[in-house]
mmCIF file of C-alpha atoms and ligand atoms in Angstrom:
data_model
loop_
_atom_site.group_PDB
_atom_site.id
_atom_site.type_symbol
_atom_site.label_atom_id
_atom_site.label_comp_id
_atom_site.label_asym_id
_atom_site.label_seq_id
_atom_site.Cartn_x
_atom_site.Cartn_y
_atom_site.Cartn_z
ATOM 1 C CA MET A 1 -26.343 -55.321 -53.046
ATOM 2 C CA PHE A 2 -24.372 -54.981 -49.828
ATOM 3 C CA LEU A 3 -22.541 -52.074 -51.441
ATOM 4 C CA GLN A 4 -25.887 -50.326 -52.047
ATOM 5 C CA PHE A 5 -26.814 -51.007 -48.431
ATOM 6 C CA LEU A 6 -23.519 -49.542 -47.266
ATOM 7 C CA ALA A 7 -23.980 -46.407 -49.372
ATOM 8 C CA GLY A 8 -27.690 -46.075 -48.536
ATOM 9 C CA ARG A 9 -29.638 -47.536 -45.626
ATOM 10 C CA ALA A 10 -26.592 -48.176 -43.441
ATOM 11 C CA ARG A 11 -25.732 -44.464 -43.422
ATOM 12 C CA GLN A 12 -28.873 -43.767 -41.392
ATOM 13 C CA ALA A 13 -27.339 -45.734 -38.537
ATOM 14 C CA THR A 14 -24.515 -44.672 -36.244
ATOM 15 C CA GLU A 15 -22.978 -48.124 -35.878
ATOM 16 C CA LEU A 16 -22.856 -51.283 -37.977
ATOM 17 C CA TYR A 17 -21.844 -54.695 -36.641
ATOM 18 C CA ILE A 18 -20.934 -57.458 -39.089
ATOM 19 C CA LEU A 19 -20.933 -60.886 -37.434
ATOM 20 C CA GLY A 20 -18.545 -62.877 -39.594
ATOM 21 C CA ASP A 21 -18.525 -64.782 -42.872
ATOM 22 C CA PHE A 22 -18.582 -61.380 -44.491
ATOM 23 C CA PHE A 23 -16.404 -62.837 -47.249
ATOM 24 C CA GLU A 24 -16.868 -66.295 -48.766
ATOM 25 C CA ALA A 25 -13.139 -66.672 -48.248
ATOM 26 C CA TRP A 26 -10.270 -64.445 -47.173
ATOM 27 C CA ILE A 27 -6.792 -65.701 -47.954
ATOM 28 C CA GLY A 28 -4.823 -62.882 -46.327
ATOM 29 C CA ASP A 29 -4.692 -59.103 -46.163
ATOM 30 C CA ASP A 30 -2.254 -58.985 -49.092
ATOM 31 C CA ASP A 31 -5.217 -60.017 -51.276
ATOM 32 C CA ILE A 32 -6.759 -56.586 -50.720
ATOM 33 C CA ASP A 33 -5.686 -55.548 -54.224
ATOM 34 C CA ASP A 34 -7.876 -58.230 -55.806
ATOM 35 C CA ALA A 35 -10.537 -56.244 -57.757
ATOM 36 C CA TYR A 36 -13.534 -57.738 -55.928
ATOM 37 C CA ASN A 37 -11.967 -57.219 -52.501
ATOM 38 C CA ALA A 38 -10.750 -53.718 -53.350
ATOM 39 C CA GLU A 39 -14.278 -52.604 -54.226
ATOM 40 C CA ILE A 40 -15.614 -53.815 -50.887
ATOM 41 C CA VAL A 41 -12.748 -52.282 -48.921
ATOM 42 C CA ALA A 42 -13.303 -48.941 -50.705
ATOM 43 C CA ALA A 43 -17.038 -49.056 -49.918
ATOM 44 C CA LEU A 44 -16.361 -49.778 -46.225
ATOM 45 C CA ARG A 45 -13.819 -46.962 -46.188
ATOM 46 C CA ALA A 46 -16.286 -44.501 -47.761
ATOM 47 C CA ALA A 47 -18.961 -45.413 -45.213
ATOM 48 C CA SER A 48 -16.587 -45.180 -42.270
ATOM 49 C CA ASP A 49 -15.168 -41.863 -43.556
ATOM 50 C CA ALA A 50 -18.760 -40.610 -43.708
ATOM 51 C CA GLY A 51 -19.079 -41.309 -39.971
ATOM 52 C CA LEU A 52 -20.493 -44.836 -39.784
ATOM 53 C CA LYS A 53 -18.729 -46.827 -37.075
ATOM 54 C CA ILE A 54 -18.235 -50.337 -38.467
ATOM 55 C CA SER A 55 -17.172 -53.330 -36.373
ATOM 56 C CA LEU A 56 -16.562 -56.849 -37.589
ATOM 57 C CA LEU A 57 -15.907 -60.171 -35.937
ATOM 58 C CA HIS A 58 -14.521 -63.219 -37.705
ATOM 59 C CA GLY A 59 -16.521 -66.067 -39.173
ATOM 60 C CA ASN A 60 -15.270 -69.492 -40.143
ATOM 61 C CA ARG A 61 -14.609 -68.405 -43.733
ATOM 62 C CA ASP A 62 -12.910 -65.080 -43.214
ATOM 63 C CA PHE A 63 -10.906 -65.909 -40.091
ATOM 64 C CA LEU A 64 -7.772 -64.480 -41.743
ATOM 65 C CA LEU A 65 -9.121 -60.924 -41.903
ATOM 66 C CA GLY A 66 -6.423 -58.943 -40.159
ATOM 67 C CA ASP A 67 -5.171 -55.515 -39.159
ATOM 68 C CA GLY A 68 -4.237 -54.633 -42.747
ATOM 69 C CA PHE A 69 -7.804 -55.157 -43.869
ATOM 70 C CA ALA A 70 -9.153 -53.249 -40.865
ATOM 71 C CA ALA A 71 -6.853 -50.267 -41.438
ATOM 72 C CA ALA A 72 -7.649 -50.083 -45.154
ATOM 73 C CA SER A 73 -11.401 -50.354 -44.536
ATOM 74 C CA GLY A 74 -11.589 -48.050 -41.537
ATOM 75 C CA ILE A 75 -13.332 -50.748 -39.538
ATOM 76 C CA LYS A 76 -12.659 -52.211 -36.109
ATOM 77 C CA LEU A 77 -12.039 -55.939 -35.615
ATOM 78 C CA ILE A 78 -13.818 -57.071 -32.453
ATOM 79 C CA SER A 79 -13.462 -60.262 -30.445
ATOM 80 C CA ASP A 80 -15.976 -63.112 -30.495
ATOM 81 C CA PRO A 81 -18.022 -63.033 -28.282
ATOM 82 C CA TYR A 82 -18.426 -59.277 -28.014
ATOM 83 C CA ILE A 83 -20.485 -57.496 -25.381
ATOM 84 C CA LEU A 84 -22.370 -54.599 -26.900
ATOM 85 C CA SER A 85 -23.696 -52.241 -24.267
ATOM 86 C CA THR A 86 -26.051 -49.522 -25.377
ATOM 87 C CA PRO A 87 -27.503 -47.023 -22.901
ATOM 88 C CA GLU A 88 -30.759 -48.975 -22.998
ATOM 89 C CA TRP A 89 -29.858 -52.644 -23.392
ATOM 90 C CA GLN A 90 -27.081 -55.198 -23.379
ATOM 91 C CA PHE A 91 -26.349 -57.575 -26.249
ATOM 92 C CA VAL A 92 -23.802 -60.303 -26.791
ATOM 93 C CA LEU A 93 -22.658 -60.764 -30.387
ATOM 94 C CA SER A 94 -21.000 -63.842 -31.841
ATOM 95 C CA HIS A 95 -20.576 -65.591 -35.153
ATOM 96 C CA GLY A 96 -22.181 -68.634 -33.503
ATOM 97 C CA ASP A 97 -19.904 -71.421 -34.693
ATOM 98 C CA ALA A 98 -18.168 -71.794 -31.320
ATOM 99 C CA LEU A 99 -21.369 -73.238 -29.841
ATOM 100 C CA CYS A 100 -21.963 -75.818 -32.591
ATOM 101 C CA LEU A 101 -20.266 -78.429 -30.409
ATOM 102 C CA ASP A 102 -22.095 -81.417 -31.900
ATOM 103 C CA ASP A 103 -20.180 -81.004 -35.163
ATOM 104 C CA THR A 104 -16.933 -82.476 -33.867
ATOM 105 C CA ALA A 105 -15.146 -82.415 -37.232
ATOM 106 C CA TYR A 106 -15.899 -78.729 -37.585
ATOM 107 C CA MET A 107 -14.811 -77.961 -34.018
ATOM 108 C CA ALA A 108 -11.451 -79.627 -34.702
ATOM 109 C CA PHE A 109 -11.033 -77.500 -37.820
ATOM 110 C CA ARG A 110 -12.031 -74.382 -35.881
ATOM 111 C CA GLU A 111 -9.372 -74.984 -33.273
ATOM 112 C CA GLN A 112 -6.756 -75.384 -35.987
ATOM 113 C CA ALA A 113 -7.924 -72.348 -37.945
ATOM 114 C CA ARG A 114 -7.746 -70.142 -34.855
ATOM 115 C CA ASN A 115 -4.208 -71.244 -34.017
ATOM 116 C CA PRO A 116 -1.813 -68.314 -34.658
ATOM 117 C CA GLN A 117 1.036 -70.635 -35.720
ATOM 118 C CA TRP A 118 -1.152 -72.455 -38.221
ATOM 119 C CA GLN A 119 -2.366 -69.114 -39.559
ATOM 120 C CA ALA A 120 1.187 -67.798 -39.889
ATOM 121 C CA ALA A 121 2.277 -70.912 -41.776
ATOM 122 C CA LEU A 122 -0.687 -70.551 -44.126
ATOM 123 C CA LEU A 123 -0.057 -66.840 -44.691
ATOM 124 C CA ALA A 124 3.574 -67.594 -45.571
ATOM 125 C CA LYS A 125 2.447 -69.570 -48.623
ATOM 126 C CA PRO A 126 2.137 -67.902 -52.035
ATOM 127 C CA ARG A 127 -1.229 -66.383 -52.822
ATOM 128 C CA ALA A 128 -2.056 -68.865 -55.590
ATOM 129 C CA GLU A 129 -1.479 -71.748 -53.202
ATOM 130 C CA ARG A 130 -3.629 -70.158 -50.499
ATOM 131 C CA ARG A 131 -6.376 -69.620 -53.057
ATOM 132 C CA ALA A 132 -6.236 -73.314 -53.967
ATOM 133 C CA ILE A 133 -6.320 -74.306 -50.289
ATOM 134 C CA ALA A 134 -9.389 -72.099 -49.694
ATOM 135 C CA ALA A 135 -11.170 -73.626 -52.709
ATOM 136 C CA HIS A 136 -10.309 -77.106 -51.475
ATOM 137 C CA MET A 137 -11.575 -76.358 -47.955
ATOM 138 C CA ARG A 138 -14.814 -75.152 -49.502
ATOM 139 C CA GLU A 139 -15.203 -78.342 -51.513
ATOM 140 C CA VAL A 140 -14.570 -80.531 -48.494
ATOM 141 C CA SER A 141 -17.145 -78.564 -46.511
ATOM 142 C CA GLU A 142 -19.754 -78.784 -49.279
ATOM 143 C CA ALA A 143 -19.111 -82.486 -49.798
ATOM 144 C CA GLY A 144 -19.611 -83.030 -46.068
ATOM 145 C CA GLN A 145 -22.976 -81.273 -46.199
ATOM 146 C CA ARG A 146 -24.306 -83.237 -49.165
ATOM 147 C CA GLY A 147 -26.613 -86.090 -48.298
ATOM 148 C CA LYS A 148 -27.249 -84.887 -44.768
ATOM 149 C CA GLU A 149 -30.871 -84.353 -43.880
ATOM 150 C CA ASN A 150 -30.040 -81.048 -42.265
ATOM 151 C CA PRO A 151 -26.617 -79.945 -43.500
ATOM 152 C CA TYR A 152 -26.287 -77.283 -40.837
ATOM 153 C CA THR A 153 -25.511 -78.081 -37.257
ATOM 154 C CA ASP A 154 -27.342 -75.955 -34.738
ATOM 155 C CA LEU A 155 -26.075 -74.579 -31.469
ATOM 156 C CA GLN A 156 -25.744 -77.103 -28.682
ATOM 157 C CA PRO A 157 -28.586 -76.310 -26.224
ATOM 158 C CA THR A 158 -26.758 -76.861 -22.914
ATOM 159 C CA ALA A 159 -23.691 -74.938 -24.058
ATOM 160 C CA THR A 160 -25.944 -72.135 -25.273
ATOM 161 C CA ASP A 161 -27.670 -71.846 -21.893
ATOM 162 C CA ASP A 162 -24.236 -71.776 -20.211
ATOM 163 C CA PHE A 163 -23.153 -69.078 -22.653
ATOM 164 C CA LEU A 164 -26.226 -66.949 -21.880
ATOM 165 C CA ARG A 165 -25.592 -67.367 -18.150
ATOM 166 C CA GLN A 166 -21.915 -66.398 -18.535
ATOM 167 C CA HIS A 167 -22.900 -63.267 -20.438
ATOM 168 C CA GLY A 168 -25.360 -61.931 -17.913
ATOM 169 C CA TYR A 169 -28.499 -63.041 -19.793
ATOM 170 C CA ALA A 170 -27.850 -60.421 -22.464
ATOM 171 C CA THR A 171 -29.784 -60.670 -25.722
ATOM 172 C CA PHE A 172 -27.743 -62.988 -27.930
ATOM 173 C CA ILE A 173 -27.300 -62.246 -31.646
ATOM 174 C CA HIS A 174 -25.472 -64.626 -33.986
ATOM 175 C CA GLY A 175 -25.432 -66.053 -37.494
ATOM 176 C CA HIS A 176 -23.648 -69.072 -38.988
ATOM 177 C CA THR A 177 -26.513 -71.595 -38.787
ATOM 178 C CA HIS A 178 -28.522 -70.322 -41.810
ATOM 179 C CA GLN A 179 -31.678 -70.700 -39.758
ATOM 180 C CA PRO A 180 -32.946 -67.178 -39.083
ATOM 181 C CA ALA A 181 -35.259 -67.092 -36.099
ATOM 182 C CA ARG A 182 -35.918 -65.559 -32.727
ATOM 183 C CA HIS A 183 -35.633 -68.057 -29.918
ATOM 184 C CA ASP A 184 -36.816 -67.693 -26.349
ATOM 185 C CA HIS A 185 -34.597 -69.281 -23.717
ATOM 186 C CA ILE A 186 -35.451 -69.573 -20.064
ATOM 187 C CA VAL A 187 -32.170 -69.701 -18.168
ATOM 188 C CA ASP A 188 -32.279 -69.794 -14.354
ATOM 189 C CA GLY A 189 -35.847 -68.550 -14.625
ATOM 190 C CA ILE A 190 -34.807 -65.561 -16.728
ATOM 191 C CA HIS A 191 -36.178 -65.015 -20.219
ATOM 192 C CA VAL A 192 -33.378 -64.439 -22.748
ATOM 193 C CA GLU A 193 -33.864 -63.786 -26.435
ATOM 194 C CA ARG A 194 -31.586 -65.286 -29.098
ATOM 195 C CA TRP A 195 -31.760 -63.796 -32.570
ATOM 196 C CA VAL A 196 -30.303 -65.701 -35.520
ATOM 197 C CA LEU A 197 -29.320 -63.642 -38.543
ATOM 198 C CA ALA A 198 -30.346 -64.472 -42.099
ATOM 199 C CA ASP A 199 -28.018 -65.018 -45.056
ATOM 200 C CA TRP A 200 -27.387 -62.334 -47.650
ATOM 201 C CA HIS A 201 -28.000 -63.114 -51.321
ATOM 202 C CA GLU A 202 -27.954 -60.937 -54.414
ATOM 203 C CA ALA A 203 -31.744 -60.671 -54.347
ATOM 204 C CA CYS A 204 -32.280 -60.169 -50.628
ATOM 205 C CA GLY A 205 -30.452 -59.329 -47.448
ATOM 206 C CA GLU A 206 -31.476 -58.640 -43.903
ATOM 207 C CA CYS A 207 -30.214 -56.737 -40.920
ATOM 208 C CA LEU A 208 -31.318 -56.282 -37.340
ATOM 209 C CA VAL A 209 -32.048 -52.736 -36.321
ATOM 210 C CA TRP A 210 -31.925 -51.505 -32.727
ATOM 211 C CA ASP A 211 -33.689 -48.180 -32.291
ATOM 212 C CA GLY A 212 -33.153 -47.852 -28.552
ATOM 213 C CA GLU A 213 -36.376 -49.652 -27.691
ATOM 214 C CA THR A 214 -36.883 -52.646 -29.924
ATOM 215 C CA LEU A 215 -34.861 -54.960 -32.088
ATOM 216 C CA GLN A 216 -36.388 -55.558 -35.503
ATOM 217 C CA ARG A 217 -35.572 -57.433 -38.667
ATOM 218 C CA GLU A 218 -35.336 -55.261 -41.720
ATOM 219 C CA VAL A 219 -35.321 -56.803 -45.177
ATOM 220 C CA ILE A 220 -32.866 -55.209 -47.585
ATOM 221 C CA LEU A 221 -33.725 -55.381 -51.265
ATOM 222 C CA PRO A 222 -31.686 -54.198 -54.242
ATOM 223 C CA GLU A 223 -32.468 -50.666 -55.339
ATOM 224 C CA LYS A 224 -34.217 -50.543 -58.661
ATOM 225 C CA ARG A 225 -32.187 -48.713 -61.233
ATOM 226 C CA ALA A 226 -34.156 -46.366 -63.479
HETATM 227 MN MN1 LIG B 301 -20.209 -69.417 -40.508
#
């Protein structure tokens, strides 16, 4: 369905920002020739060739997306957090995982996963081995979530307020927590909005649309084929 979105609705926009966990797993840019990945890369390329400016920041699953992927797709890899200034408004974009400080096991993994030496050592392994490692990491993560009342850790409130302060009280947009919502924060007496993105599934996706005046959720449904 994302491919339909990329070929359809997304083309009405001038810019598209993807805030991480775009892929369930990414084991290295050499895996671009995998059939599933190649189709997505080609679709991104077609959209960017048609004039859509696409930017992407890393999530915790696709942290290995690199320059090879970006060049092939015609997209721009941006840092997390990323300040997005439009003529009318300022936003700060992030995957969101960096503020989930209460999940100490995850934060330890995150630090490791973002370490360039660790990444290089992983990328040096054969593809089949990396694929097995990714599957194993997924299993460990799912096993850790089972049995928990709420399997998803939310952002740590104090750290989030500090983050909003550090980023000039810009409207904060992130994903990761699987809890789509719009939150109102009062930081130093200033009202700041925090928008949490929804997950994408085969049957339904969602994006936030900025039209220069308001930010709105837009539900994306699969196109019916005649
Ligand atoms: Mn995530």
